[in-house]
Coordinates of C-alpha atoms and ligand atoms in Angstrom, one line a residue:
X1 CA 58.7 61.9 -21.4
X2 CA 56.4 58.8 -22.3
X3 CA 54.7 57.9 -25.2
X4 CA 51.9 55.7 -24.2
X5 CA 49.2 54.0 -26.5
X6 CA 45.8 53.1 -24.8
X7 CA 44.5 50.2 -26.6
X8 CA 41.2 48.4 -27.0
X9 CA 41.6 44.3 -25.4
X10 CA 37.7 43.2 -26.3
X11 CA 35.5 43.9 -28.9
X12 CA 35.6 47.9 -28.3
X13 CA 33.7 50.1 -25.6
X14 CA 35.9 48.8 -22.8
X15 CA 35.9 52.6 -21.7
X16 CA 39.1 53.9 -23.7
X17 CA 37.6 57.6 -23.9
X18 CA 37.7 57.4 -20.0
X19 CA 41.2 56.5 -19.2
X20 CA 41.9 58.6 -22.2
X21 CA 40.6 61.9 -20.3
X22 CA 42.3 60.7 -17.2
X23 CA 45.6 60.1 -18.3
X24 CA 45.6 63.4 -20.9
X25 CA 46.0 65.7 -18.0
X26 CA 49.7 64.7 -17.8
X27 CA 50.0 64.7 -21.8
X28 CA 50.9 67.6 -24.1
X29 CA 49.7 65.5 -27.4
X30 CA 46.5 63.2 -27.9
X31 CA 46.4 61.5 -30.9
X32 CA 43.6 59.3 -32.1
X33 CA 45.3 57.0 -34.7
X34 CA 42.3 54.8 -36.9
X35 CA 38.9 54.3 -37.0
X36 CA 36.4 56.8 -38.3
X37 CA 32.8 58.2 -36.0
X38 CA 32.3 54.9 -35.9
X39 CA 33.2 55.0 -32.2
X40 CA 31.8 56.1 -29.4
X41 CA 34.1 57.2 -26.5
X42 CA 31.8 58.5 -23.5
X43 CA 34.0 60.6 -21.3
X44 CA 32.4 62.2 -18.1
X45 CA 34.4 65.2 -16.4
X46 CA 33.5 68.2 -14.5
X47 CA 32.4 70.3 -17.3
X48 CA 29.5 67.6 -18.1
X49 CA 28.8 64.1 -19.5
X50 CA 29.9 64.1 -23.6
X51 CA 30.1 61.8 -26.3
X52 CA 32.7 61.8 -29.0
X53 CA 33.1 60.3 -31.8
X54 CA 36.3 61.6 -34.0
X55 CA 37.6 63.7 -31.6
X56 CA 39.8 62.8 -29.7
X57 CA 39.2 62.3 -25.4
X58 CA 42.3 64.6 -24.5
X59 CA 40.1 67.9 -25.8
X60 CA 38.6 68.7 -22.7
X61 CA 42.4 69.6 -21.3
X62 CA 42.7 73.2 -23.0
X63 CA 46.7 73.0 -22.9
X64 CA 46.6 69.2 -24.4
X65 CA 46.8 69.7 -28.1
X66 CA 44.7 66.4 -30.0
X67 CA 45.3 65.3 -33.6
X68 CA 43.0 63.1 -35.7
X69 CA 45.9 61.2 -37.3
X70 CA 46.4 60.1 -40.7
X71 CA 44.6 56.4 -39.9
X72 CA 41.7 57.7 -39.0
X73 CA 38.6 58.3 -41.2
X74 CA 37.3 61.6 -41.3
X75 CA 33.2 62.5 -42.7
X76 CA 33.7 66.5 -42.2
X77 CA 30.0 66.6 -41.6
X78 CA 29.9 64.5 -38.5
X79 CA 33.2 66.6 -37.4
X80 CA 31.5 69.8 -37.6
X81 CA 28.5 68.6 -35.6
X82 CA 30.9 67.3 -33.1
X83 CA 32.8 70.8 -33.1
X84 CA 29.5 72.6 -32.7
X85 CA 28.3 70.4 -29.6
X86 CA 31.8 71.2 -28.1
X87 CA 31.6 74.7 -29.1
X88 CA 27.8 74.4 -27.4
X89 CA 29.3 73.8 -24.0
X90 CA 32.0 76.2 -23.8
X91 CA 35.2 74.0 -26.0
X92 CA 36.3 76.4 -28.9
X93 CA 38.6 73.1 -30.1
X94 CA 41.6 75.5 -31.2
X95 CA 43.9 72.8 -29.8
X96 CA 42.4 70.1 -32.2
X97 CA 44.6 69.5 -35.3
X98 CA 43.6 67.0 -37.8
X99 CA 46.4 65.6 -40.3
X100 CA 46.6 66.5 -44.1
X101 CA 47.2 62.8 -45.0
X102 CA 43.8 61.5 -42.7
X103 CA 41.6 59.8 -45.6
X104 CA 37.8 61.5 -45.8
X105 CA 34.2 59.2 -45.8
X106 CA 32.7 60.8 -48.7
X107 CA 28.6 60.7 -49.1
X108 CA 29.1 57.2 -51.4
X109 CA 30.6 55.5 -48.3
X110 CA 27.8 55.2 -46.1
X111 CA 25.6 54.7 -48.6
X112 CA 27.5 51.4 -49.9
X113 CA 28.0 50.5 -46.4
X114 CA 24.4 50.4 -46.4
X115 CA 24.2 48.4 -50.2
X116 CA 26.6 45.9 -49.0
X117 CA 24.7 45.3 -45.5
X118 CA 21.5 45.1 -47.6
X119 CA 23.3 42.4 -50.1
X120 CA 24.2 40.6 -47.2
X121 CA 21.4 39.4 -46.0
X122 CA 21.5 37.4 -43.0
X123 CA 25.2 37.1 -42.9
X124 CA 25.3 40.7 -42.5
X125 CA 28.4 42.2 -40.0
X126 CA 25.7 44.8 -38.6
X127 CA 28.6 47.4 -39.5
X128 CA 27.5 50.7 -37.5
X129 CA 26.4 52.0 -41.4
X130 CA 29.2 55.1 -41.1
X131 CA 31.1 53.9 -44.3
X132 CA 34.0 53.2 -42.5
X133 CA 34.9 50.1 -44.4
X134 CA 34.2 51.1 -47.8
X135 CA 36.3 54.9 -47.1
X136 CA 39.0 52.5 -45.9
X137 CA 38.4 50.0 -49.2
X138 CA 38.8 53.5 -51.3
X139 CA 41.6 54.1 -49.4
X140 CA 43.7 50.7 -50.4
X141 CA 42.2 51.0 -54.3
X142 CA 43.9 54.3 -54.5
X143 CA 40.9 56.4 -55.2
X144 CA 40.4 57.9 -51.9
X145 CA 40.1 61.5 -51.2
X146 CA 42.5 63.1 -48.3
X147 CA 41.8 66.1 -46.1
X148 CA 44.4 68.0 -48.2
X149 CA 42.1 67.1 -51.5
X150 CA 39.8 69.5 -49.5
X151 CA 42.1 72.3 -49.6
X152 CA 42.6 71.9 -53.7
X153 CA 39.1 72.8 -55.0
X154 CA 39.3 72.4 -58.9
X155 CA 41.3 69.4 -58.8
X156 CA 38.5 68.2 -55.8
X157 CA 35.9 68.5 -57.7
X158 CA 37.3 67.6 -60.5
X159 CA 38.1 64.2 -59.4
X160 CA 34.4 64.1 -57.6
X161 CA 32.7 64.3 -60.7
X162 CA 35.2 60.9 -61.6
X163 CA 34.7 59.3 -58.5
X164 CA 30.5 59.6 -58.5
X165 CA 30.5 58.6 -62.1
X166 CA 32.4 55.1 -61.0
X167 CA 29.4 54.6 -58.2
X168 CA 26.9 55.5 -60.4
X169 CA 27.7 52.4 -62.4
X170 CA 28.0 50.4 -59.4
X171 CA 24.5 51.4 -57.8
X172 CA 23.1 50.9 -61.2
X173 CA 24.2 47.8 -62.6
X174 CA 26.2 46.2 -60.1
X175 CA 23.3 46.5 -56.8
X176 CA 20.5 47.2 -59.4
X177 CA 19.2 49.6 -57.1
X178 CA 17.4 53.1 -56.3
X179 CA 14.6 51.9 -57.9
X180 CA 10.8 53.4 -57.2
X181 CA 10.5 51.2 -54.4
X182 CA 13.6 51.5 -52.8
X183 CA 14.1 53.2 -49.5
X184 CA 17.8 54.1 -50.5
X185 CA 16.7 55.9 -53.2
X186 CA 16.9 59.0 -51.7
X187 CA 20.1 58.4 -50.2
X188 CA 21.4 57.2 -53.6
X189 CA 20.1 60.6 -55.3
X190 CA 22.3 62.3 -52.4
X191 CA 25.0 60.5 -52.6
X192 CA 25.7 60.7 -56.4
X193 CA 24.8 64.4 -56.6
X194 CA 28.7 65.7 -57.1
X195 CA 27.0 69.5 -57.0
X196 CA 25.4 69.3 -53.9
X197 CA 28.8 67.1 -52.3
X198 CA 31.2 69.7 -53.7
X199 CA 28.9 72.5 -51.4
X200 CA 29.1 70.6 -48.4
X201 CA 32.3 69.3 -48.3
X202 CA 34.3 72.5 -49.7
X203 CA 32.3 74.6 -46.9
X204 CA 33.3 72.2 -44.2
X205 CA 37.0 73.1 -45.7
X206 CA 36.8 76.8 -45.1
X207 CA 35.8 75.5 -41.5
X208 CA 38.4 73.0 -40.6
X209 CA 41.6 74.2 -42.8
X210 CA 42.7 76.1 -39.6
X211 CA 42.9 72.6 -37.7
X212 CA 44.2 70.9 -41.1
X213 CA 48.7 70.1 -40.3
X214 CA 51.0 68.0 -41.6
X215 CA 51.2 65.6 -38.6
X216 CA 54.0 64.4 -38.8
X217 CA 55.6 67.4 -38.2
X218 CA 53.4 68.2 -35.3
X219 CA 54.4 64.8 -34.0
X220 CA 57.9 64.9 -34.5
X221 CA 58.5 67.8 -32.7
X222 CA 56.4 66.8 -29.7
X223 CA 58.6 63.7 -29.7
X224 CA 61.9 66.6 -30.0
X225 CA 60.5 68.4 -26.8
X226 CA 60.0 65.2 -25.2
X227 CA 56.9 65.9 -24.4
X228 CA 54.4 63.1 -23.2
X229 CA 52.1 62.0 -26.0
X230 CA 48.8 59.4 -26.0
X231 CA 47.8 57.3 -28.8
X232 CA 43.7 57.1 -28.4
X233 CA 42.9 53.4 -29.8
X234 CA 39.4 52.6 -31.3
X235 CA 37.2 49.4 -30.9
X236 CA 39.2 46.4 -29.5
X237 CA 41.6 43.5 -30.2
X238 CA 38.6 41.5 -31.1
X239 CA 37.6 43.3 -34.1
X240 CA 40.8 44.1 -35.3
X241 CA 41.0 43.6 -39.2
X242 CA 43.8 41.1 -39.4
X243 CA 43.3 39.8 -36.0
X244 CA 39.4 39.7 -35.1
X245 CA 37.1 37.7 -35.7
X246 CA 36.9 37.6 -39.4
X247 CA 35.2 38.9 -41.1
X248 CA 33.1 40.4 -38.2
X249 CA 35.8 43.0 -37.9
X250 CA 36.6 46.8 -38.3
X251 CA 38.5 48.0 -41.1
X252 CA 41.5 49.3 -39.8
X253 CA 44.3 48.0 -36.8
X254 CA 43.2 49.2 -33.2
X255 CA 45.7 47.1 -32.1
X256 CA 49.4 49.0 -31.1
X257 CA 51.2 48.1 -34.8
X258 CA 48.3 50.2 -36.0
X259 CA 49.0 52.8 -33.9
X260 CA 52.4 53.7 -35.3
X261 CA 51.1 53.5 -39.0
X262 CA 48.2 55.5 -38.1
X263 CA 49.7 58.4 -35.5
X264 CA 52.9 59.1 -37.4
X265 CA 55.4 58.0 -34.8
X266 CA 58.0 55.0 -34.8
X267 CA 57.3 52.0 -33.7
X268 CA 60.0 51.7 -31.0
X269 CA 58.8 55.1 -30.0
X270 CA 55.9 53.7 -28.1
X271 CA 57.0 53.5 -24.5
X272 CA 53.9 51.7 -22.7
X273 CA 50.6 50.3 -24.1
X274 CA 47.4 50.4 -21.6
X275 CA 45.1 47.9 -22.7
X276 CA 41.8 48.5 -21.6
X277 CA 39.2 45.6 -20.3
X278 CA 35.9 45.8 -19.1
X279 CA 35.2 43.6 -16.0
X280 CA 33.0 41.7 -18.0
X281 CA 32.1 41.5 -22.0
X282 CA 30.5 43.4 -24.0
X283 CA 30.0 43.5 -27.8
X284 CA 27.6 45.6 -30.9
X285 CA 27.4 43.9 -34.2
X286 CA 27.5 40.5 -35.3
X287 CA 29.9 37.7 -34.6
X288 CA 30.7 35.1 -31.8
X289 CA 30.7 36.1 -28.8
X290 CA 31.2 33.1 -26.6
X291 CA 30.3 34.0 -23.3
X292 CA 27.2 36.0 -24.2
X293 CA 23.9 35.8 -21.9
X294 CA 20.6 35.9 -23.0
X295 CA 18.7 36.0 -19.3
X296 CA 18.5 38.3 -17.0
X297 CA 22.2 38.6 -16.0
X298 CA 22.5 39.8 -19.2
X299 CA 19.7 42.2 -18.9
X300 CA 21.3 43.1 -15.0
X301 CA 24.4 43.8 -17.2
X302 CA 23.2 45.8 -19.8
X303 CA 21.0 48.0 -17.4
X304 CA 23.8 48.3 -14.7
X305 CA 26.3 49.2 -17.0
X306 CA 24.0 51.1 -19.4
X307 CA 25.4 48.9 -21.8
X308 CA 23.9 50.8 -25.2
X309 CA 26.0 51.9 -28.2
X310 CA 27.5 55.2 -28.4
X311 CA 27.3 56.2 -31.5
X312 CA 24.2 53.9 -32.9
X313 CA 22.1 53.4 -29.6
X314 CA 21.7 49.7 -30.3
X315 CA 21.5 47.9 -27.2
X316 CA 24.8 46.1 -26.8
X317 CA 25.4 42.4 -26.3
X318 CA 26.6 41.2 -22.6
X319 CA 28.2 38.7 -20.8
X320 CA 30.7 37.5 -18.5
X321 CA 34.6 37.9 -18.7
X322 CA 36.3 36.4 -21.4
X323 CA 39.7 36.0 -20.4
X324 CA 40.6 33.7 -23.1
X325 CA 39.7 36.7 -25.3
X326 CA 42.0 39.2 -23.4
X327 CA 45.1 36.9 -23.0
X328 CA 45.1 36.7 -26.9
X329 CA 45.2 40.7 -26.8
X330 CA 47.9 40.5 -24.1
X331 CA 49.8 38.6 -26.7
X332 CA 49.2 41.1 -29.4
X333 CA 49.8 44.4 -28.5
X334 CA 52.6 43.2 -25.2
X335 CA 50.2 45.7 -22.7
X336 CA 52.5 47.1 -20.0
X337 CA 49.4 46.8 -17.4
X338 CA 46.0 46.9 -18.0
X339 CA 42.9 49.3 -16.9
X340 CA 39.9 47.3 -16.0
X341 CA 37.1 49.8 -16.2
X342 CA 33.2 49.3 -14.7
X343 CA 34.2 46.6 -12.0
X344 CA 31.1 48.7 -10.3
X345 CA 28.8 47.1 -12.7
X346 CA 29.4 43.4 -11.2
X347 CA 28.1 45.1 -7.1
X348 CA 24.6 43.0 -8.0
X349 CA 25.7 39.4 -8.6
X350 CA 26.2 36.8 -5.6
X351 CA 28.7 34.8 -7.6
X352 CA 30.5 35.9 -11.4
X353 CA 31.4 33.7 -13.6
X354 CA 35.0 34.0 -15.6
X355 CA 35.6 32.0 -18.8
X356 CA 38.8 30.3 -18.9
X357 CA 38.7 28.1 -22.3
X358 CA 37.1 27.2 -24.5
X359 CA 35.3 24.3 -25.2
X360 CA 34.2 22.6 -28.4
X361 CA 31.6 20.6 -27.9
X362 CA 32.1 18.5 -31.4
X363 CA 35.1 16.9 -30.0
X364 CA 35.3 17.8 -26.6
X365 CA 38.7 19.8 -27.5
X366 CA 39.6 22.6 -25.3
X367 CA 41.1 25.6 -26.8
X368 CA 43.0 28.0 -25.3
X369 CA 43.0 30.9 -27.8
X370 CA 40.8 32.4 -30.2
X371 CA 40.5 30.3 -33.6
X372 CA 40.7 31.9 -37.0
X373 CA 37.7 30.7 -38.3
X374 CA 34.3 33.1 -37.3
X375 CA 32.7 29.2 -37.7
X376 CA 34.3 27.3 -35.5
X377 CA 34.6 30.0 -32.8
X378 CA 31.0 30.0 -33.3
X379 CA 30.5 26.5 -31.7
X380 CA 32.8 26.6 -29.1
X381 CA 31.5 26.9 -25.7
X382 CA 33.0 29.3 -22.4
X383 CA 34.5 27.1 -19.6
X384 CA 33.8 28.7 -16.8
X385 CA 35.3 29.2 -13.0
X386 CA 32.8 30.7 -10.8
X387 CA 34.1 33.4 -7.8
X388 CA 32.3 35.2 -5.3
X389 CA 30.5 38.1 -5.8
X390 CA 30.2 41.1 -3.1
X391 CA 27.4 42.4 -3.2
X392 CA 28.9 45.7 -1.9
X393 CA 28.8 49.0 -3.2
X394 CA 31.8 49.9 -4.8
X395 CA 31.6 53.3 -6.5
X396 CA 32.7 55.2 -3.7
X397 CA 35.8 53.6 -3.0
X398 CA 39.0 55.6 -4.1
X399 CA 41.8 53.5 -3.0
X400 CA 42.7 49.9 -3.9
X401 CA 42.1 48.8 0.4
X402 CA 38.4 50.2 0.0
X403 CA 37.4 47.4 -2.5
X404 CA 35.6 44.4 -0.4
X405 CA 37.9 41.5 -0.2
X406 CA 36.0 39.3 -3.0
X407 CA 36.2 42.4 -5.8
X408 CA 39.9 42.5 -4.8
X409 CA 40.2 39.2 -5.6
X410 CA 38.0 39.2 -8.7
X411 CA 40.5 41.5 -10.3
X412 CA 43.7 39.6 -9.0
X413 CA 42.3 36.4 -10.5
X414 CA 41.8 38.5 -13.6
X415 CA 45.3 39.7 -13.6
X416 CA 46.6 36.3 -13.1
X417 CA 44.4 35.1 -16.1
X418 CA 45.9 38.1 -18.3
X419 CA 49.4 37.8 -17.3
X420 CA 50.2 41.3 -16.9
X421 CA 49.4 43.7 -14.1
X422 CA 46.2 45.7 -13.5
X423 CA 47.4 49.2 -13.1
X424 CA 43.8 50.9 -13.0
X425 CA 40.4 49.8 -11.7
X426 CA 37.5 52.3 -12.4
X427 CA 34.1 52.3 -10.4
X428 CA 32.1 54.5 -11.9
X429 CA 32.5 57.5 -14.8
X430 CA 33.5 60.0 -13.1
X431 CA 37.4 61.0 -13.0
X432 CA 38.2 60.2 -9.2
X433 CA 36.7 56.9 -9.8
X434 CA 39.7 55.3 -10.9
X435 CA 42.2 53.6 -8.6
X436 CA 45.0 53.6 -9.3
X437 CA 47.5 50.7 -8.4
X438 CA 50.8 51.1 -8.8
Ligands
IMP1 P1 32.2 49.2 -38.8 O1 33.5 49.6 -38.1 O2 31.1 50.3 -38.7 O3 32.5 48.8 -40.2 O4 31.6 47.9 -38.1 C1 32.3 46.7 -38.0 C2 32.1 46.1 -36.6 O5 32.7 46.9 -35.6 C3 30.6 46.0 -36.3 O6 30.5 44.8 -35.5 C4 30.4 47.2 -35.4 O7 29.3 47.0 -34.5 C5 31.7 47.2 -34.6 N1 32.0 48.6 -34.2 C6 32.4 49.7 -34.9 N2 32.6 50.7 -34.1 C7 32.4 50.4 -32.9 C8 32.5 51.0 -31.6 O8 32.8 52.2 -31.4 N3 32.2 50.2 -30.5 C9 31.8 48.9 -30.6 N4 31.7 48.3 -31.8 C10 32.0 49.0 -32.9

């Protein structure tokens, strides 16, 4: 028996939901453990190509059981529609458990996630507008609601008709808005009607109380059995709330100390962490990103590696390899190897650059770690070493021995960089494109 947490080393989309499905076939427990449907995990199987955003990746094994854990976020709405699509091609989700202490997004979240983006300005985060942050700012003031609120309705909506009173006020004289003019005002009317939420959300609870456990029960026996057990991260390292880059950052901890908090499992329980890179860098939102491109290798990577949000669409920022970036995550979450997913994507390019340090060009210092301060991270400037490229295909090969020479030694240079092992190196999507190493 192993419990193993798969990890985020960049700034998210480094292809968790992927290794996720992979590895689930050998798990009996999945357990996504923060976050919210702000993430977009793409997995692509034999029973299709799917997106998910709450569940999590280990649902398409029918004798894998998955919990939504207590850390993560849930809005029932987008759960349902996410149930339905699943439902839609042939998943009934009877092994999907979601855990009586998991906080809920209620209707007044992504609305203020909106307000606060608005107030903003130009120093906005570009959040992905899911009011993840403010359910998780509820969550720390006390006032949130849990999915076992749902399964009390007086005292639900008693405390609803509290709770939209208190954003009332803060929509009215705090953001002064809803006005004639305003395009939220629509949103605000929907938000603050405590009728219309009590509806929606106590029919979505007739729906999911079936799924509804404590989980740390469920959990603790898995652990009795011995059973194997994954813990599902979401986003990355790099936009880690105490970690990232502040405050361009997430809300909760995708980073392994998070996973223990938000799966329900002991720390020292955790047997291996998988971190999980992309071959090169990719980012949504706003924030330094220091080895971003704006020509057409960019473009090459974005339209290789259909580099376009999951869960929003946006097109997603690209650029080469920041190893500086992932040997900070090494450091955090101690990764036992690491996946390095999409190594497909770099078959175009006659040479690939890999950023090493950092540079700052204000005093020529080089850095060899990721500063705290979003402003002077801003400044500094990738130094690179440049390797060959291979201009090969790649996406056929299913052994370590088919890679072309240079790609072999693209991702030993990479390991070297990281300091811990590459275990897995996917070429494409599809299950038996991952090699595995060792
Ligand atoms: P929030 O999590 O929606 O509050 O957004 C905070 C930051 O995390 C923004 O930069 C988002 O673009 C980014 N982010 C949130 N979820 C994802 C994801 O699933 N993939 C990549 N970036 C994400």
């Amino acid at each position: 028996m192993s419990v193993f947490a798969v990890v985020g080393a960049q700034w998210g989309d480094e292809g968790k939901g992927r290794v996720v499905d992979y590895l689930a076939a050998d798990a009996s427990l999945v357990i996504r453990y923060g976050g919210g449907n702000n993430a977009g995990h793409t997995v692509v199987n034999p029973h299709g190509h799917f997106k998910l955003h709450l569940v999590p990746s280990g649902i398409f094994h029918r004798a894998t059981r998955n919990l939504l854990g207590n850390g993560v976020v849930i809005h029932p709405p987008a759960l349902l529609d996410e149930l339905d699509h699943l439902a839609a091609a042939g998943f009934n989700c009877s092994n999907l458990f979601i855990a009586d202490r998991a906080h809920l997004v209620m209707p007044w979240h992504l609305l203020l996630d909106q307000l606060e983006e608005r107030e903003r300005g130009a120093a906005r985060l570009g959040t992905t507008s899911r009011g993840i942050g403010p359910a998780y700012v509820d969550k720390v003031a006390r006032r949130g609601f849990r999915m076992i609120d749902l399964l009390e309705p007086d005292a639900f909506r008693e405390r609803l008709g509290v709770a939209v009173g208190r954003v009332r006020r803060l929509v009215d004289s705090y953001y002064q808005a809803g006005g004639p003019d305003d395009e939220l005002a629509g949103p605000i009317r929907e938000a603050t009607d405590s009728h219309r939420i009590a509806e929606e959300y106590l029919a979505a609870a007739a729906r999911l109380a079936p799924h509804v456990v404590d989980g740390q029960a469920l959990v603790d026996e898995a652990l009795e059995r011995g059973e194997t057990i994954l813990l599902e991260g979401q986003l990355g390292t790099m936009r880690d709330l105490d970690w990232g880059v502040y405050p361009y950052v997430t809300s909760s901890s995708p980073i392994p100390g998070g996973a223990s908090l938000g799966a329900g499992l002991p720390a020292v329980r955790i047997d291996k962490v998988i971190g999980v890179a992309k071959a090169y860098t990719t980012a949504v939102g706003a924030g330094p990103l220091p080895t971003e491109l704006d020509d057409g290798h960019g473009t090459s990577l974005r339209e290789r590696g259909a580099e376009y949000g999951t869960s929003t669409g946006r097109p997603r920022r690209c650029g080469w390899y920041d190893a500086v970036a992932v040997r900070f995550s090494v450091r955090l979450a101690g990764y036992s190897s690491i996946a390095l997913t999409k190594l497909d994507v770099l078959d175009a390019f006659e040479s690939i650059q890999v950023c090493v340090a950092y540079r700052d060009p204000a005093t020529e210092a080089r850095w060899e770690t990721v500063p705290a301060s979003a402003s002077v991270y801003g400044r500094l400037e990738p130094v690179y070493e440049e390797l060959a490229g291979w201009q090969t295909d790649t996406a056929s090969a299913r052994s370590w021995t088919d890679l072309p020479a240079p790609a072999r030694a693209y991702v030993e240079r990479i390991e070297s960089l990281a300091g811990v092992p590459i275990s897995h190196v996917s070429v494409g999507p599809a299950r038996e494109q991952m090699i595995v190493r060792s």
